[in-house]
Amino acid sequence: MKELLKHLREYISVSEKEFQQIETYFECFEVKKKQNLNSFKNISNYNFFVVQGCLHMYFINEKGENQSVQFAIENWWITDLLSLHRNKESVFYIQAVENCRILSISKKNQEKLLAEFPKVERYFRIIYQIALGASLYRIKFLYQASKAERYFHFIKHHPEFAQRIPQYLIASFLGLTPEYVSEIRTKAFLKQV
Amino acid sequence: MKELLKHLREYISVSEKEFQQIETYFECFEVKKKQNLNSFKNISNYNFFVVQGCLHMYFINEKGENQSVQFAIENWWITDLLSLHRNKESVFYIQAVENCRILSISKKNQEKLLAEFPKVERYFRIIYQIALGASLYRIKFLYQASKAERYFHFIKHHPEFAQRIPQYLIASFLGLTPEYVSEIRTKAFLKQV
């Protein structure tokens, strides 16, 4: 669990001794590519931290297609936070894009952890603050950018995702069809030749 | 500042005596309708809590139009959190939709407040967690709903905003033109007659 300790230490000070206590609240497990971590209409009872691999969160749209709304690679947290907070059924699925090593913490254990180590509140406050700030930039981007700009901006500014995530999932995440992404990639390639 | 105390107490326990200390970190001020609280390309140094009134956050799109991305009414916080966190220029403006009473806290004072009252970390962690969870539902909604659905869903589920915010701002917030909103409202009205 040294990855989690390293990530905590980017925001708060944690001694080795404290971490020996902190890690008891987590479970470590592996998921295979395409395996689901939660199911639609289940209440999210866990928060997931990606040690290795890549997850995505999606819903099934009216056409019956998976529509991605979030990716999570190493050191990212992912869950349906509203479902977790309000004990309501989730509208999302979480699935492994690659084989993954994950740390999970139950809602109950997270409450106990925060009661024992209030400074971990600071860690979560800061990472949620950054993610919330970024979400408004994402909304701005969705309103502002053309469909082609969405794609080329994403692969330029998020190479860590673009290099490992299949094109059809990136297309879905950006609200585009795989056919459209294929078309603009071909056009861009032909311009370069 | 009793509104802030009441809101804090929804998430954490705060005594009157503690609040006498907490409130010293805030400044209370009024802004008139249409007045701006920050300026594009300024670094956001303040977090704002709405005591009374309504603010919105917007950027100026390529057509030179204001594009709203967030509203904040009573008990809501609003700022460009990424600009605040990273000390980078903001890409957003914050403007009063109505005459407002606002509490502001500077980044420096917020750090001091959190150092003196670590439990306020918990308050911010929870409200950011809820807002971040809600932001994914918003992305889902933007991908899933038709333009007309966006509008009618918003006015049905957020009457507290719909009743007081001008139509052209609601249209902007939903990524629609005022003309389009006017058209679908007329159609819906004619159906009822």
Short mmCIF file of C-alpha atoms in Angstrom, two decimals:
data_model
loop_
_atom_site.label_atom_id
_atom_site.label_comp_id
_atom_site.label_asym_id
_atom_site.label_seq_id
_atom_site.Cartn_x
_atom_site.Cartn_y
_atom_site.Cartn_z
CA MET A 1 0.00 0.00 0.00
CA LYS A 2 3.05 2.27 -0.30
CA GLU A 3 1.35 4.00 -3.27
CA LEU A 4 -1.41 5.31 -1.00
CA LEU A 5 1.10 6.44 1.63
CA LYS A 6 3.04 8.30 -1.05
CA HIS A 7 -0.14 9.98 -2.28
CA LEU A 8 -1.27 10.94 1.24
CA ARG A 9 2.15 12.49 1.85
CA GLU A 10 1.71 14.79 -1.13
CA TYR A 11 -0.94 16.59 0.94
CA ILE A 12 -0.48 15.75 4.63
CA SER A 13 2.28 14.44 6.88
CA VAL A 14 1.85 10.77 7.82
CA SER A 15 4.37 8.76 9.85
CA GLU A 16 5.10 5.09 9.10
CA LYS A 17 3.50 4.22 12.44
CA GLU A 18 0.32 6.15 11.63
CA PHE A 19 0.13 4.52 8.24
CA GLN A 20 0.27 1.07 9.83
CA GLN A 21 -3.04 2.04 11.44
CA ILE A 22 -4.47 3.78 8.38
CA GLU A 23 -3.90 0.83 6.07
CA THR A 24 -5.93 -1.49 8.30
CA TYR A 25 -9.06 0.30 7.06
CA PHE A 26 -8.39 -0.69 3.44
CA GLU A 27 -8.67 -3.89 1.45
CA CYS A 28 -6.45 -4.65 -1.50
CA PHE A 29 -7.77 -6.67 -4.42
CA GLU A 30 -7.31 -7.27 -8.13
CA VAL A 31 -9.82 -6.95 -10.94
CA LYS A 32 -9.47 -8.27 -14.46
CA LYS A 33 -10.03 -6.11 -17.54
CA LYS A 34 -13.78 -5.65 -18.25
CA GLN A 35 -14.74 -6.79 -14.75
CA ASN A 36 -17.25 -4.54 -12.91
CA LEU A 37 -16.69 -3.17 -9.41
CA ASN A 38 -20.22 -2.10 -8.70
CA SER A 39 -23.58 -2.59 -10.33
CA PHE A 40 -26.18 -0.11 -11.46
CA LYS A 41 -28.91 0.37 -8.85
CA ASN A 42 -26.62 -0.82 -6.07
CA ILE A 43 -25.80 1.70 -3.40
CA SER A 44 -22.13 2.66 -3.59
CA ASN A 45 -20.65 1.51 -0.32
CA TYR A 46 -17.00 1.78 -1.29
CA ASN A 47 -14.50 4.34 -2.42
CA PHE A 48 -11.77 2.95 -4.72
CA PHE A 49 -8.14 4.05 -5.03
CA VAL A 50 -6.28 2.83 -8.12
CA VAL A 51 -2.85 1.38 -7.24
CA GLN A 52 -2.25 0.08 -10.73
CA GLY A 53 -4.35 0.00 -13.87
CA CYS A 54 -7.28 2.00 -15.15
CA LEU A 55 -10.99 2.09 -14.31
CA HIS A 56 -13.84 3.97 -15.88
CA MET A 57 -17.27 4.99 -14.71
CA TYR A 58 -20.14 4.84 -17.18
CA PHE A 59 -23.89 4.73 -17.62
CA ILE A 60 -25.95 3.03 -20.29
CA ASN A 61 -27.61 5.56 -22.56
CA GLU A 62 -30.95 5.31 -24.34
CA LYS A 63 -29.36 3.64 -27.34
CA GLY A 64 -28.08 0.88 -25.03
CA GLU A 65 -24.47 2.06 -25.39
CA ASN A 66 -21.97 2.51 -22.55
CA GLN A 67 -21.29 6.21 -22.05
CA SER A 68 -18.11 6.96 -20.04
CA VAL A 69 -18.08 9.92 -17.68
CA GLN A 70 -14.79 9.40 -15.79
CA PHE A 71 -11.48 7.58 -16.01
CA ALA A 72 -9.24 6.78 -13.05
CA ILE A 73 -5.59 5.75 -13.38
CA GLU A 74 -2.91 5.34 -10.69
CA ASN A 75 -3.47 7.52 -7.58
CA TRP A 76 -7.03 8.46 -8.57
CA TRP A 77 -10.11 7.82 -6.50
CA ILE A 78 -13.35 6.73 -8.11
CA THR A 79 -16.87 6.05 -6.87
CA ASP A 80 -20.38 7.44 -7.20
CA LEU A 81 -19.92 10.00 -4.42
CA LEU A 82 -23.58 11.05 -4.34
CA SER A 83 -24.75 7.45 -3.99
CA LEU A 84 -22.13 6.93 -1.27
CA HIS A 85 -23.08 10.09 0.59
CA ARG A 86 -26.86 9.80 0.35
CA ASN A 87 -27.22 5.98 0.51
CA LYS A 88 -29.11 6.10 -2.78
CA GLU A 89 -28.93 3.71 -5.71
CA SER A 90 -26.13 4.50 -8.12
CA VAL A 91 -26.82 5.40 -11.72
CA PHE A 92 -23.27 4.43 -12.76
CA TYR A 93 -21.20 1.32 -13.30
CA ILE A 94 -17.46 1.14 -12.57
CA GLN A 95 -15.43 -1.19 -14.78
CA ALA A 96 -11.76 -2.11 -15.24
CA VAL A 97 -10.30 -0.86 -18.53
CA GLU A 98 -7.10 -2.83 -17.76
CA ASN A 99 -6.19 -5.47 -15.17
CA CYS A 100 -6.05 -3.46 -11.94
CA ARG A 101 -4.83 -3.45 -8.37
CA ILE A 102 -7.27 -1.52 -6.24
CA LEU A 103 -7.58 -0.39 -2.65
CA SER A 104 -11.14 -0.15 -1.38
CA ILE A 105 -12.47 1.45 1.75
CA SER A 106 -16.06 1.00 2.90
CA LYS A 107 -18.13 4.03 3.87
CA LYS A 108 -18.17 2.78 7.47
CA ASN A 109 -14.39 2.33 7.55
CA GLN A 110 -13.86 5.72 5.95
CA GLU A 111 -15.87 7.33 8.76
CA LYS A 112 -13.82 5.43 11.36
CA LEU A 113 -10.57 6.37 9.63
CA LEU A 114 -11.51 10.05 9.57
CA ALA A 115 -12.54 9.94 13.23
CA GLU A 116 -9.19 8.39 14.19
CA PHE A 117 -7.10 10.55 11.85
CA PRO A 118 -8.84 13.90 11.34
CA LYS A 119 -5.93 15.04 9.19
CA VAL A 120 -7.09 12.61 6.49
CA GLU A 121 -10.12 14.94 6.18
CA ARG A 122 -7.60 17.50 4.92
CA TYR A 123 -6.30 15.06 2.31
CA PHE A 124 -9.80 14.36 0.98
CA ARG A 125 -10.82 18.04 1.21
CA ILE A 126 -7.87 19.02 -0.98
CA ILE A 127 -8.25 16.27 -3.59
CA TYR A 128 -12.02 16.84 -3.85
CA GLN A 129 -11.45 20.59 -4.08
CA ILE A 130 -9.07 20.11 -7.01
CA ALA A 131 -11.40 17.62 -8.73
CA LEU A 132 -14.40 19.92 -8.25
CA GLY A 133 -12.46 22.89 -9.64
CA ALA A 134 -11.44 20.77 -12.63
CA SER A 135 -15.03 19.69 -13.25
CA LEU A 136 -16.03 23.30 -14.02
CA TYR A 137 -13.18 23.52 -16.53
CA ARG A 138 -14.55 20.35 -18.08
CA ILE A 139 -18.05 21.86 -18.37
CA LYS A 140 -16.50 24.98 -19.93
CA PHE A 141 -14.64 22.79 -22.38
CA LEU A 142 -17.76 20.80 -23.30
CA TYR A 143 -19.64 24.03 -24.05
CA GLN A 144 -16.80 25.73 -25.85
CA ALA A 145 -14.95 23.21 -27.96
CA SER A 146 -16.02 21.79 -31.30
CA LYS A 147 -16.26 18.00 -31.50
CA ALA A 148 -12.88 17.71 -33.26
CA GLU A 149 -11.29 20.08 -30.72
CA ARG A 150 -12.58 17.92 -27.87
CA TYR A 151 -10.68 14.94 -29.23
CA PHE A 152 -7.39 16.60 -30.20
CA HIS A 153 -7.30 18.67 -26.99
CA PHE A 154 -7.78 15.51 -24.91
CA ILE A 155 -5.02 13.50 -26.57
CA LYS A 156 -2.64 16.47 -26.42
CA HIS A 157 -3.28 17.42 -22.80
CA HIS A 158 -3.90 13.97 -21.31
CA PRO A 159 -1.31 11.72 -22.97
CA GLU A 160 -1.26 9.55 -19.80
CA PHE A 161 -4.83 8.52 -20.63
CA ALA A 162 -4.69 8.70 -24.43
CA GLN A 163 -1.81 6.24 -24.71
CA ARG A 164 -3.47 3.41 -22.80
CA ILE A 165 -7.22 3.81 -23.19
CA PRO A 166 -8.95 2.35 -26.27
CA GLN A 167 -10.15 4.91 -28.83
CA TYR A 168 -13.82 3.91 -28.48
CA LEU A 169 -13.71 4.67 -24.73
CA ILE A 170 -12.03 8.03 -25.27
CA ALA A 171 -14.70 8.82 -27.88
CA SER A 172 -17.43 7.85 -25.41
CA PHE A 173 -15.87 9.95 -22.62
CA LEU A 174 -15.88 12.97 -24.94
CA GLY A 175 -19.49 12.41 -26.06
CA LEU A 176 -18.38 11.42 -29.60
CA THR A 177 -18.99 8.32 -31.69
CA PRO A 178 -16.06 5.96 -32.44
CA GLU A 179 -16.80 6.45 -36.18
CA TYR A 180 -16.41 10.21 -35.85
CA VAL A 181 -13.09 9.87 -33.99
CA SER A 182 -11.85 7.44 -36.60
CA GLU A 183 -12.81 9.92 -39.36
CA ILE A 184 -11.05 12.94 -37.82
CA ARG A 185 -7.95 10.86 -37.03
CA THR A 186 -7.77 9.76 -40.67
CA LYS A 187 -8.19 13.35 -41.86
CA ALA A 188 -5.45 14.55 -39.49
CA PHE A 189 -3.16 11.73 -40.63
CA LEU A 190 -3.71 12.50 -44.31
CA LYS A 191 -2.85 16.18 -43.66
CA GLN A 192 0.51 15.11 -42.21
CA VAL A 193 1.44 12.80 -45.10
CA MET B 1 -23.17 35.70 9.96
CA LYS B 2 -25.72 33.40 11.58
CA GLU B 3 -26.43 31.88 8.12
CA LEU B 4 -22.88 30.51 7.94
CA LEU B 5 -23.09 29.15 11.49
CA LYS B 6 -26.35 27.40 10.61
CA HIS B 7 -24.78 25.89 7.50
CA LEU B 8 -21.66 24.73 9.35
CA ARG B 9 -23.88 23.08 11.96
CA GLU B 10 -25.55 20.97 9.26
CA TYR B 11 -22.24 19.09 8.97
CA ILE B 12 -20.15 19.70 12.12
CA SER B 13 -20.74 20.79 15.70
CA VAL B 14 -19.71 24.39 16.37
CA SER B 15 -20.24 26.21 19.65
CA GLU B 16 -21.18 29.90 19.82
CA LYS B 17 -17.77 30.60 21.33
CA GLU B 18 -15.94 28.79 18.53
CA PHE B 19 -17.97 30.66 15.95
CA GLN B 20 -16.95 33.98 17.47
CA GLN B 21 -13.43 32.99 16.46
CA ILE B 22 -14.39 31.48 13.11
CA GLU B 23 -16.27 34.56 11.94
CA THR B 24 -13.21 36.77 12.43
CA TYR B 25 -11.70 35.15 9.33
CA PHE B 26 -14.55 36.35 7.11
CA GLU B 27 -15.54 39.67 5.63
CA CYS B 28 -19.14 40.59 4.90
CA PHE B 29 -20.00 42.81 1.97
CA GLU B 30 -22.74 43.66 -0.48
CA VAL B 31 -22.70 43.58 -4.27
CA LYS B 32 -25.23 45.10 -6.60
CA LYS B 33 -26.86 43.18 -9.43
CA LYS B 34 -24.51 42.85 -12.44
CA GLN B 35 -21.45 43.77 -10.36
CA ASN B 36 -18.42 41.48 -10.76
CA LEU B 37 -16.60 39.88 -7.84
CA ASN B 38 -13.49 38.84 -9.68
CA SER B 39 -12.00 39.49 -13.07
CA PHE B 40 -10.83 37.19 -15.79
CA LYS B 41 -7.07 36.58 -15.62
CA ASN B 42 -6.97 37.53 -11.97
CA ILE B 43 -5.88 34.84 -9.57
CA SER B 44 -8.82 33.81 -7.38
CA ASN B 45 -7.77 34.70 -3.87
CA TYR B 46 -11.18 34.41 -2.23
CA ASN B 47 -13.88 31.85 -1.63
CA PHE B 48 -17.40 33.32 -1.49
CA PHE B 49 -20.39 32.18 0.58
CA VAL B 50 -23.79 33.53 -0.46
CA VAL B 51 -25.75 34.85 2.54
CA GLN B 52 -28.47 36.37 0.38
CA GLY B 53 -28.94 36.71 -3.37
CA CYS B 54 -27.61 34.86 -6.36
CA LEU B 55 -24.25 34.81 -8.15
CA HIS B 56 -23.17 33.10 -11.33
CA MET B 57 -19.82 32.08 -12.76
CA TYR B 58 -19.26 32.47 -16.49
CA PHE B 59 -16.71 32.69 -19.24
CA ILE B 60 -16.85 34.62 -22.52
CA ASN B 61 -17.16 32.29 -25.48
CA GLU B 62 -15.78 32.75 -28.99
CA LYS B 63 -18.92 34.59 -30.08
CA GLY B 64 -18.29 37.14 -27.32
CA GLU B 65 -21.27 35.90 -25.32
CA ASN B 66 -21.33 35.20 -21.57
CA GLN B 67 -21.61 31.45 -20.99
CA SER B 68 -22.73 30.51 -17.46
CA VAL B 69 -21.28 27.40 -15.84
CA GLN B 70 -22.52 27.70 -12.25
CA PHE B 71 -25.12 29.46 -10.12
CA ALA B 72 -24.88 30.00 -6.37
CA ILE B 73 -27.82 30.96 -4.16
CA GLU B 74 -28.08 31.14 -0.34
CA ASN B 75 -25.68 28.75 1.48
CA TRP B 76 -23.65 27.98 -1.65
CA TRP B 77 -19.95 28.55 -2.04
CA ILE B 78 -18.53 29.82 -5.31
CA THR B 79 -15.04 30.49 -6.63
CA ASP B 80 -12.64 29.21 -9.28
CA LEU B 81 -11.21 26.47 -7.04
CA LEU B 82 -8.43 25.52 -9.45
CA SER B 83 -7.23 29.10 -9.71
CA LEU B 84 -7.41 29.39 -5.91
CA HIS B 85 -5.55 26.14 -5.34
CA ARG B 86 -2.85 26.55 -7.97
CA ASN B 87 -2.39 30.33 -7.84
CA LYS B 88 -3.10 30.49 -11.55
CA GLU B 89 -5.08 33.04 -13.50
CA SER B 90 -8.79 32.35 -13.53
CA VAL B 91 -10.66 31.71 -16.75
CA PHE B 92 -13.99 32.65 -15.17
CA TYR B 93 -15.85 35.75 -14.01
CA ILE B 94 -18.19 35.80 -11.01
CA GLN B 95 -21.11 38.21 -11.21
CA ALA B 96 -24.17 39.07 -9.11
CA VAL B 97 -27.47 38.03 -10.70
CA GLU B 98 -29.32 39.86 -7.90
CA ASN B 99 -28.25 42.29 -5.18
CA CYS B 100 -26.29 40.07 -2.78
CA ARG B 101 -24.89 39.80 0.70
CA ILE B 102 -21.69 37.79 0.59
CA LEU B 103 -19.14 36.45 3.03
CA SER B 104 -15.64 36.19 1.64
CA ILE B 105 -12.62 34.41 3.02
CA SER B 106 -9.15 34.87 1.57
CA LYS B 107 -7.02 31.85 0.76
CA LYS B 108 -4.60 32.86 3.53
CA ASN B 109 -7.40 33.21 6.09
CA GLN B 110 -8.92 29.92 5.03
CA GLU B 111 -5.62 28.18 5.72
CA LYS B 112 -5.41 29.85 9.14
CA LEU B 113 -9.02 28.96 9.92
CA LEU B 114 -8.43 25.30 9.00
CA ALA B 115 -5.26 25.21 11.10
CA GLU B 116 -7.12 26.62 14.11
CA PHE B 117 -10.31 24.56 13.57
CA PRO B 118 -9.40 21.30 11.84
CA LYS B 119 -13.02 20.22 12.02
CA VAL B 120 -13.85 22.84 9.40
CA GLU B 121 -11.83 20.60 7.05
CA ARG B 122 -14.61 18.08 7.56
CA TYR B 123 -17.25 20.66 6.60
CA PHE B 124 -15.45 21.52 3.36
CA ARG B 125 -14.63 17.87 2.62
CA ILE B 126 -18.31 16.97 2.83
CA ILE B 127 -19.67 19.88 0.79
CA TYR B 128 -16.98 19.42 -1.90
CA GLN B 129 -17.65 15.68 -1.94
CA ILE B 130 -21.36 16.30 -2.57
CA ALA B 131 -20.67 18.95 -5.23
CA LEU B 132 -18.14 16.70 -6.98
CA GLY B 133 -20.58 13.79 -6.94
CA ALA B 134 -23.27 16.06 -8.39
CA SER B 135 -20.92 17.28 -11.14
CA LEU B 136 -20.77 13.74 -12.61
CA TYR B 137 -24.57 13.62 -12.67
CA ARG B 138 -24.47 16.92 -14.52
CA ILE B 139 -22.04 15.52 -17.12
CA LYS B 140 -24.32 12.47 -17.49
CA PHE B 141 -27.26 14.77 -17.97
CA LEU B 142 -25.47 16.91 -20.59
CA TYR B 143 -24.60 13.77 -22.58
CA GLN B 144 -27.97 12.13 -22.20
CA ALA B 145 -30.70 14.73 -22.42
CA SER B 146 -32.04 16.40 -25.55
CA LYS B 147 -31.90 20.20 -25.61
CA ALA B 148 -35.58 20.51 -24.71
CA GLU B 149 -35.20 17.95 -21.92
CA ARG B 150 -32.31 19.96 -20.46
CA TYR B 151 -34.56 22.97 -20.05
CA PHE B 152 -37.72 21.29 -18.74
CA HIS B 153 -35.75 19.02 -16.39
CA PHE B 154 -33.96 22.04 -14.96
CA ILE B 155 -37.08 24.10 -14.26
CA LYS B 156 -38.87 21.06 -12.78
CA HIS B 157 -36.03 19.90 -10.52
CA HIS B 158 -34.50 23.24 -9.60
CA PRO B 159 -37.47 25.55 -9.01
CA GLU B 160 -35.39 27.49 -6.44
CA PHE B 161 -33.20 28.66 -9.34
CA ALA B 162 -35.79 28.72 -12.11
CA GLN B 163 -38.09 31.14 -10.29
CA ARG B 164 -35.51 33.85 -9.75
CA ILE B 165 -32.93 33.60 -12.53
CA PRO B 166 -33.61 35.31 -15.87
CA GLN B 167 -34.44 32.95 -18.75
CA TYR B 168 -31.42 34.02 -20.81
CA LEU B 169 -29.06 33.00 -17.98
CA ILE B 170 -30.77 29.63 -17.50
CA ALA B 171 -30.48 29.09 -21.27
CA SER B 172 -26.79 29.96 -21.12
CA PHE B 173 -26.19 27.64 -18.14
CA LEU B 174 -27.77 24.78 -20.09
CA GLY B 175 -25.76 25.51 -23.25
CA LEU B 176 -28.88 26.70 -25.13
CA THR B 177 -29.71 29.96 -26.91
CA PRO B 178 -32.37 32.28 -25.41
CA GLU B 179 -34.24 32.05 -28.74
CA TYR B 180 -34.42 28.27 -28.49
CA VAL B 181 -35.71 28.42 -24.90
CA SER B 182 -38.31 30.98 -25.90
CA GLU B 183 -39.43 28.72 -28.75
CA ILE B 184 -39.85 25.55 -26.65
CA ARG B 185 -41.63 27.51 -23.89
CA THR B 186 -44.11 28.85 -26.43
CA LYS B 187 -44.66 25.36 -27.84
CA ALA B 188 -45.23 23.93 -24.33
CA PHE B 189 -47.61 26.78 -23.52
CA LEU B 190 -49.62 26.25 -26.71
CA LYS B 191 -49.95 22.54 -25.90
CA GLN B 192 -51.51 23.44 -22.54
CA VAL B 193 -54.04 25.91 -23.96
#
